[in-house]
CSV table of C-alpha atoms in Angstrom, one decimal:
chain,number,residue,atom,x,y,z
A,1,MET,CA,42.9,-3.2,16.5
A,2,ASN,CA,44.6,-5.1,13.8
A,3,ALA,CA,41.4,-6.8,12.9
A,4,LEU,CA,39.7,-3.4,12.6
A,5,MET,CA,42.5,-2.0,10.4
A,6,ASN,CA,42.3,-5.1,8.1
A,7,SER,CA,38.5,-4.5,7.8
A,8,VAL,CA,39.1,-0.9,6.9
A,9,SER,CA,41.7,-1.9,4.3
A,10,THR,CA,39.1,-4.4,2.9
A,11,TRP,CA,36.5,-1.7,2.7
A,12,ASP,CA,38.9,0.7,0.9
A,13,ALA,CA,39.8,-2.1,-1.6
A,14,LEU,CA,36.2,-2.8,-2.4
A,15,ALA,CA,35.2,0.9,-2.4
A,16,ALA,CA,32.4,0.0,0.0
A,17,VAL,CA,30.3,2.6,1.6
A,18,VAL,CA,30.6,2.7,5.4
A,19,TRP,CA,27.1,3.2,6.8
A,20,ASP,CA,27.0,4.2,10.5
A,21,ILE,CA,23.9,6.5,10.8
A,22,ASP,CA,22.3,7.0,14.2
A,23,PRO,CA,18.6,5.8,13.8
A,24,LEU,CA,17.6,8.6,16.1
A,25,PHE,CA,16.7,11.7,14.0
A,26,VAL,CA,16.1,14.1,16.9
A,27,GLN,CA,15.3,14.1,20.6
A,28,LEU,CA,13.2,16.7,22.3
A,29,GLY,CA,13.3,16.0,26.0
A,30,PRO,CA,11.7,12.6,26.6
A,31,LEU,CA,10.4,12.5,23.0
A,32,GLN,CA,12.5,10.6,20.4
A,33,PHE,CA,11.9,10.9,16.7
A,34,ARG,CA,13.5,8.1,14.7
A,35,TYR,CA,14.0,7.9,11.0
A,36,TYR,CA,12.0,4.7,10.8
A,37,GLY,CA,9.0,6.2,12.6
A,38,ILE,CA,9.0,9.3,10.5
A,39,LEU,CA,9.2,7.3,7.3
A,40,PHE,CA,6.5,5.0,8.5
A,41,ALA,CA,4.3,8.0,9.2
A,42,LEU,CA,5.1,9.4,5.7
A,43,ALA,CA,4.1,6.0,4.2
A,44,LEU,CA,0.7,6.1,5.9
A,45,MET,CA,0.1,9.8,4.9
A,46,GLY,CA,1.2,9.2,1.3
A,47,GLY,CA,-0.9,6.1,1.1
A,48,TYR,CA,-3.9,7.9,2.5
A,49,SER,CA,-3.6,10.7,0.0
A,50,ILE,CA,-3.4,8.3,-2.9
A,51,PHE,CA,-6.4,6.4,-1.6
A,52,ARG,CA,-8.5,9.6,-1.4
A,53,TRP,CA,-7.4,10.5,-4.9
A,54,GLN,CA,-8.6,7.2,-6.3
A,55,TYR,CA,-11.9,7.6,-4.5
A,56,ARG,CA,-12.3,11.0,-6.2
A,57,ARG,CA,-11.3,9.5,-9.5
A,58,ASP,CA,-14.2,7.1,-9.3
A,59,GLY,CA,-16.6,10.0,-8.5
A,60,GLU,CA,-17.0,9.1,-4.9
A,61,ASP,CA,-16.6,11.5,-1.9
A,62,PRO,CA,-13.1,11.0,-0.6
A,63,GLU,CA,-14.3,11.6,2.9
A,64,VAL,CA,-15.8,8.1,2.7
A,65,ALA,CA,-12.3,6.8,2.8
A,66,VAL,CA,-11.5,8.3,6.2
A,67,ARG,CA,-13.2,5.7,8.4
A,68,LEU,CA,-11.9,2.8,6.3
A,69,THR,CA,-8.4,4.1,6.5
A,70,TYR,CA,-8.4,3.7,10.3
A,71,TRP,CA,-9.3,0.0,9.8
A,72,LEU,CA,-6.6,-0.4,7.1
A,73,ILE,CA,-3.9,1.1,9.3
A,74,GLY,CA,-4.9,-1.3,12.1
A,75,GLY,CA,-4.9,-4.2,9.6
A,76,VAL,CA,-1.4,-3.3,8.4
A,77,ILE,CA,0.1,-3.0,11.9
A,78,VAL,CA,-1.6,-6.2,13.3
A,79,GLY,CA,-1.0,-8.2,10.2
A,80,ALA,CA,2.6,-7.1,9.9
A,81,ARG,CA,3.3,-7.9,13.5
A,82,LEU,CA,1.6,-11.3,13.5
A,83,GLY,CA,3.3,-12.1,10.2
A,84,HIS,CA,6.7,-11.5,11.7
A,85,VAL,CA,5.8,-13.4,14.8
A,86,PHE,CA,4.6,-16.6,13.1
A,87,PHE,CA,6.6,-16.5,9.8
A,88,TYR,CA,10.0,-15.6,11.2
A,89,GLU,CA,10.4,-16.1,15.0
A,90,PRO,CA,7.5,-18.2,16.3
A,91,SER,CA,9.5,-20.1,18.9
A,92,ARG,CA,10.8,-16.9,20.4
A,93,TYR,CA,7.4,-15.2,20.7
A,94,LEU,CA,5.5,-18.3,21.8
A,95,ALA,CA,8.0,-18.7,24.6
A,96,ASP,CA,7.2,-15.1,25.8
A,97,PRO,CA,3.8,-14.0,24.3
A,98,ILE,CA,3.9,-10.6,26.0
A,99,GLU,CA,6.6,-9.7,23.5
A,100,ILE,CA,4.1,-10.0,20.6
A,101,ILE,CA,2.4,-6.7,21.5
A,102,LYS,CA,5.7,-4.8,21.7
A,103,PHE,CA,5.7,-4.0,18.0
A,104,TRP,CA,7.6,-0.7,18.6
A,105,LYS,CA,10.7,-2.8,19.3
A,106,GLY,CA,10.7,-3.8,15.6
A,107,GLY,CA,9.6,-6.9,13.8
A,108,LEU,CA,7.1,-6.2,11.0
A,109,ALA,CA,6.6,-8.4,8.0
A,110,SER,CA,5.3,-7.1,4.6
A,111,HIS,CA,3.6,-10.4,3.8
A,112,GLY,CA,1.7,-10.2,7.0
A,113,ALA,CA,0.8,-6.6,6.3
A,114,THR,CA,-0.6,-7.7,2.9
A,115,ILE,CA,-2.7,-10.4,4.5
A,116,GLY,CA,-4.0,-7.8,7.0
A,117,LEU,CA,-5.0,-5.4,4.2
A,118,ILE,CA,-6.7,-8.2,2.3
A,119,THR,CA,-8.7,-9.2,5.4
A,120,VAL,CA,-9.9,-5.7,6.1
A,121,VAL,CA,-10.8,-4.9,2.5
A,122,ALA,CA,-12.6,-8.3,2.1
A,123,TYR,CA,-14.7,-7.7,5.3
A,124,TYR,CA,-15.5,-4.1,4.3
A,125,THR,CA,-16.6,-4.9,0.7
A,126,TRP,CA,-18.5,-8.0,1.7
A,127,LYS,CA,-20.3,-6.8,4.9
A,128,VAL,CA,-20.4,-3.0,4.6
A,129,ARG,CA,-20.5,-2.0,0.9
A,130,ARG,CA,-21.7,-5.2,-0.8
A,131,ILE,CA,-19.4,-4.6,-3.7
A,132,PRO,CA,-16.6,-6.7,-5.2
A,133,PHE,CA,-13.3,-6.8,-3.4
A,134,ARG,CA,-11.6,-5.5,-6.4
A,135,VAL,CA,-13.3,-2.1,-6.3
A,136,ILE,CA,-11.6,-1.0,-3.0
A,137,ALA,CA,-8.4,-3.1,-3.7
A,138,ASP,CA,-7.8,-1.2,-6.9
A,139,ARG,CA,-8.1,2.1,-5.2
A,140,LEU,CA,-5.6,1.0,-2.5
A,141,ALA,CA,-3.2,-0.8,-4.8
A,142,MET,CA,-1.1,2.2,-6.0
A,143,ALA,CA,-0.4,3.3,-2.4
A,144,VAL,CA,1.2,0.0,-1.4
A,145,PRO,CA,4.5,0.2,-3.4
A,146,LEU,CA,5.1,3.8,-2.4
A,147,ALA,CA,4.5,2.9,1.3
A,148,THR,CA,6.8,-0.1,1.1
A,149,SER,CA,9.6,2.1,-0.3
A,150,CYS,CA,9.3,4.4,2.7
A,151,VAL,CA,9.4,1.5,5.1
A,152,ARG,CA,12.4,-0.1,3.4
A,153,LEU,CA,14.2,3.3,3.5
A,154,GLY,CA,13.5,3.3,7.3
A,155,ASN,CA,15.1,-0.2,7.5
A,156,PHE,CA,18.1,1.2,5.7
A,157,MET,CA,18.4,4.1,8.2
A,158,ASN,CA,18.2,1.5,11.0
A,159,SER,CA,20.9,-0.7,9.4
A,160,GLU,CA,18.5,-3.7,9.5
A,161,ILE,CA,17.2,-6.3,7.1
A,162,VAL,CA,20.6,-6.2,5.4
A,163,GLY,CA,21.8,-7.9,2.3
A,164,ARG,CA,24.2,-10.8,1.9
A,165,GLN,CA,27.9,-10.4,2.0
A,166,THR,CA,29.3,-9.3,-1.4
A,167,GLU,CA,32.3,-7.8,-3.2
A,168,VAL,CA,30.4,-5.6,-5.6
A,169,PRO,CA,31.7,-2.0,-5.9
A,170,TRP,CA,28.5,-0.6,-4.5
A,171,ALA,CA,28.6,-2.7,-1.3
A,172,PHE,CA,27.7,-1.1,2.1
A,173,VAL,CA,29.3,-1.9,5.4
A,174,PHE,CA,26.5,-1.6,8.0
A,175,VAL,CA,28.7,-0.9,11.0
A,176,ARG,CA,25.9,-1.2,13.4
A,177,PHE,CA,25.2,-4.7,12.1
A,178,ASP,CA,28.7,-6.2,11.5
A,179,GLN,CA,31.9,-5.4,9.7
A,180,ASN,CA,31.3,-7.1,6.4
A,181,PRO,CA,30.5,-5.5,3.0
A,182,ARG,CA,26.9,-6.4,2.0
A,183,HIS,CA,24.3,-5.8,-0.6
A,184,PRO,CA,22.2,-2.7,0.2
A,185,SER,CA,19.1,-4.8,-0.3
A,186,GLN,CA,16.9,-2.2,1.4
A,187,LEU,CA,17.8,0.2,-1.4
A,188,TYR,CA,17.0,-2.4,-4.0
A,189,GLU,CA,13.5,-2.7,-2.5
A,190,VAL,CA,13.1,1.1,-2.4
A,191,SER,CA,13.9,1.2,-6.1
A,192,MET,CA,11.6,-1.7,-6.8
A,193,GLY,CA,8.7,0.0,-5.1
A,194,LEU,CA,9.2,3.3,-6.9
A,195,LEU,CA,9.4,1.5,-10.2
A,196,LEU,CA,6.2,-0.4,-9.6
A,197,PHE,CA,4.5,2.8,-8.5
A,198,LEU,CA,5.5,4.5,-11.7
A,199,VAL,CA,4.2,1.6,-13.8
A,200,MET,CA,0.9,1.6,-12.0
A,201,PHE,CA,0.5,5.4,-12.2
A,202,LEU,CA,1.2,5.4,-15.9
A,203,THR,CA,-1.3,2.5,-16.3
A,204,ASP,CA,-4.0,4.5,-14.5
A,205,ARG,CA,-3.2,7.6,-16.5
A,206,TYR,CA,-3.5,5.7,-19.8
A,207,TYR,CA,-7.2,4.9,-19.1
A,208,ASP,CA,-7.9,8.3,-17.5
A,209,LYS,CA,-6.5,10.4,-20.3
A,210,ARG,CA,-8.6,8.4,-22.9
A,211,LYS,CA,-11.7,8.7,-20.7
A,212,LEU,CA,-11.9,4.9,-20.4
A,213,ASP,CA,-13.1,2.9,-17.4
A,214,ARG,CA,-10.1,1.0,-16.1
A,215,PRO,CA,-10.6,-2.8,-16.1
A,216,LEU,CA,-11.7,-3.8,-12.6
A,217,GLY,CA,-8.9,-5.7,-10.8
A,218,LEU,CA,-6.1,-4.6,-13.1
A,219,LEU,CA,-4.2,-2.5,-10.6
A,220,THR,CA,-4.6,-5.2,-7.9
A,221,SER,CA,-3.3,-7.9,-10.2
A,222,LEU,CA,-0.4,-5.6,-11.2
A,223,LEU,CA,0.5,-5.0,-7.6
A,224,LEU,CA,0.5,-8.7,-6.6
A,225,THR,CA,2.4,-9.9,-9.7
A,226,GLY,CA,4.8,-7.0,-9.9
A,227,TYR,CA,5.7,-6.4,-6.2
A,228,PHE,CA,6.0,-10.0,-5.1
A,229,SER,CA,7.9,-11.2,-8.2
A,230,MET,CA,10.4,-8.4,-7.7
A,231,ARG,CA,10.5,-9.2,-4.0
A,232,PHE,CA,11.2,-12.9,-4.8
A,233,THR,CA,14.2,-11.7,-6.9
A,234,VAL,CA,15.6,-9.3,-4.3
A,235,GLU,CA,15.5,-12.1,-1.7
A,236,PHE,CA,18.5,-13.7,-3.5
A,237,PHE,CA,20.5,-10.7,-2.3
A,238,LYS,CA,19.1,-10.5,1.3
A,239,GLU,CA,20.4,-12.2,4.4
A,240,TYR,CA,18.4,-15.3,5.3
A,241,GLN,CA,15.6,-14.8,7.8
A,242,GLY,CA,13.7,-17.5,9.6
A,243,LEU,CA,15.2,-20.4,7.6
A,244,ASP,CA,18.6,-22.1,7.6
A,245,PRO,CA,20.4,-21.6,4.3
A,246,SER,CA,22.0,-25.1,4.6
A,247,SER,CA,18.5,-26.7,4.6
A,248,SER,CA,16.5,-24.5,2.3
A,249,ALA,CA,17.3,-23.3,-1.3
A,250,LEU,CA,14.9,-20.4,-0.9
A,251,THR,CA,14.3,-17.8,1.8
A,252,GLU,CA,11.1,-17.5,3.9
A,253,GLY,CA,10.3,-14.4,2.0
A,254,GLN,CA,10.5,-16.2,-1.3
A,255,TYR,CA,8.2,-19.0,-0.2
A,256,LEU,CA,5.7,-16.4,1.1
A,257,SER,CA,5.8,-14.5,-2.2
A,258,ILE,CA,4.9,-17.3,-4.5
A,259,PRO,CA,1.2,-17.5,-3.5
A,260,PHE,CA,0.8,-13.8,-4.1
A,261,VAL,CA,2.5,-13.9,-7.5
A,262,LEU,CA,0.1,-16.8,-8.5
A,263,MET,CA,-2.9,-14.8,-7.3
A,264,GLY,CA,-1.8,-11.9,-9.4
A,265,LEU,CA,-1.3,-14.0,-12.5
A,266,VAL,CA,-4.8,-15.5,-12.1
A,267,GLY,CA,-6.1,-12.0,-11.6
A,268,PHE,CA,-4.5,-10.8,-14.9
A,269,TRP,CA,-6.1,-13.7,-16.8
A,270,ALA,CA,-9.5,-13.1,-15.2
A,271,VAL,CA,-9.4,-9.4,-15.9
A,272,LEU,CA,-8.1,-9.5,-19.5
A,273,TRP,CA,-9.4,-12.7,-20.9
A,274,GLY,CA,-11.5,-14.5,-18.2
A,275,PRO,CA,-14.8,-13.9,-16.4
A,276,TRP,CA,-13.9,-10.4,-15.2
A,277,LYS,CA,-13.3,-9.1,-18.7
A,278,GLY,CA,-15.2,-5.9,-19.3
A,279,GLN,CA,-16.1,-5.3,-15.7
A,280,THR,CA,-15.6,-1.8,-14.2
A,281,ALA,CA,-16.0,-0.2,-10.8
A,282,ARG,CA,-18.7,2.1,-12.2
A,283,PHE,CA,-21.0,-0.8,-13.1
A,284,PHE,CA,-20.9,-2.3,-9.6
A,285,LEU,CA,-21.2,1.0,-7.8
A,286,GLU,CA,-24.3,2.0,-9.8
A,287,ARG,CA,-25.8,-1.5,-9.3
A,288,SER,CA,-25.3,-1.1,-5.6
A,289,GLY,CA,-27.5,2.0,-5.7
A,290,PHE,CA,-24.7,4.5,-5.6
A,291,THR,CA,-24.6,7.2,-8.4
A,292,PRO,CA,-21.0,8.5,-8.9
A,293,ILE,CA,-20.7,12.3,-8.6
A,294,PRO,CA,-19.3,13.8,-11.8
A,295,ALA,CA,-15.7,14.9,-11.2
A,296,THR,CA,-16.5,18.5,-12.4
A,297,ALA,CA,-19.5,18.8,-10.1
A,298,GLY,CA,-17.5,17.5,-7.1
A,299,ALA,CA,-14.7,19.9,-7.9
A,300,THR,CA,-17.1,22.8,-8.3
A,301,ALA,CA,-18.8,22.1,-5.0
A,302,THR,CA,-15.5,21.8,-3.2
A,303,ASP,CA,-14.3,25.0,-4.7
A,304,ASP,CA,-17.5,26.8,-3.7
A,305,ALA,CA,-17.0,25.5,-0.1
A,306,ARG,CA,-13.5,26.9,0.0
A,307,ASN,CA,-14.4,30.2,-1.5
A,308,SER,CA,-17.2,30.7,1.1
A,309,GLY,CA,-14.6,31.0,3.8
A,310,GLY,CA,-14.4,27.3,4.8
A,311,ASP,CA,-17.9,27.2,6.3
A,312,LYS,CA,-18.7,23.9,4.5
A,313,SER,CA,-16.9,20.7,5.2
A,314,ALA,CA,-15.9,18.3,2.5
A,315,GLY,CA,-19.0,16.3,3.3
A,316,ASP,CA,-21.1,19.5,2.8
A,317,ALA,CA,-19.5,20.0,-0.5
A,318,LYS,CA,-20.5,16.5,-1.6
A,319,ARG,CA,-24.1,17.1,-0.5
A,320,ALA,CA,-24.1,20.4,-2.4
A,321,ALA,CA,-23.0,18.5,-5.5
A,322,SER,CA,-25.6,15.9,-5.0
A,323,LYS,CA,-28.5,18.4,-4.8
A,324,GLN,CA,-28.7,18.7,-8.5
A,325,PRO,CA,-30.1,15.1,-9.2
A,326,ALA,CA,-32.5,15.6,-6.3
A,327,GLU,CA,-33.8,18.8,-7.7
A,328,ARG,CA,-34.2,17.3,-11.1
A,329,SER,CA,-36.2,14.5,-9.5
A,330,GLU,CA,-38.6,17.0,-7.8
A,331,VAL,CA,-39.2,18.8,-11.1
A,332,GLU,CA,-40.0,15.5,-12.8
A,333,LYS,CA,-42.5,14.6,-10.1
A,334,LYS,CA,-44.2,17.9,-10.5
A,335,GLN,CA,-44.4,17.5,-14.3
A,336,ARG,CA,-45.9,14.0,-13.9
A,337,SER,CA,-48.5,15.4,-11.5
A,338,LEU,CA,-49.5,18.2,-13.9
A,339,LYS,CA,-49.9,15.6,-16.7
A,340,ARG,CA,-52.2,13.5,-14.5
A,341,LYS,CA,-54.3,16.6,-13.7
A,342,LYS,CA,-54.7,17.5,-17.4
A,343,LYS,CA,-55.9,14.0,-18.2
A,344,ARG,CA,-58.6,14.3,-15.5
């Protein structure tokens, strides 16, 4: 009791926020809805909406993104789980491998999720679409920082992945973790993700408002450099995971962030000054045989579908918009045939 009173006095002296939120949002019979699960679902839905928007921005039917999204979600979950298993607790899971598949118990790593995304996008662009990796990666990039902010907010509601002990005025006492004032490092990462999303959004708008093709690979490079450099910094305020602080100057998360930062810097060089300079998504899409649908035509077709009472699906709207080039092609064929007859 005395120890508890001393802890309370310490919290008052430091003006620390006492955080003791139940991770369970609501329970309906046997169904439990937790803050983390709700925020994770919001991360997926928000990411999917941004992904579709970027498809539409490039003049491609956003419905094409649906099938790929399923693979991306699988890549995120499998990559995040295996990343946690092998980066942070390999001895525990190798001793009891059945625990690896119980991802609902917690234990997901953002570095592993990134590797999972890269793997899926690389396979899709190489084997399915035959276009550069950067075309799809750029469309996906803006969704990542927003999604990570949702996930970190879920960690905050779970009182997990806490910061190191501190005496700063804004310290939090995560009662469900221990009785010590700590950095709210989860909120640092939430702010970090929102800031990066804003920078990427404004970058995208800069090119869009000026009717310019965005340099291919720019958003991907910005994501890798921006997110993982900020992640490296935040790790100085997070509790150690996976490594012993007495034997390592850096955390596991910092070591894992360094390769991604370097990849992003190399990407910036290649996009702005190196071999990728001047390359755009439009060029590679047209070279692969795909003709982007003008944004106005796509919007008009979609509006027509909606005004007709919903009889057409989004795929029908896309086909309606693509009829115009086909009709022009038929007219040109007839004109050429008439010219040949006249010559005869």
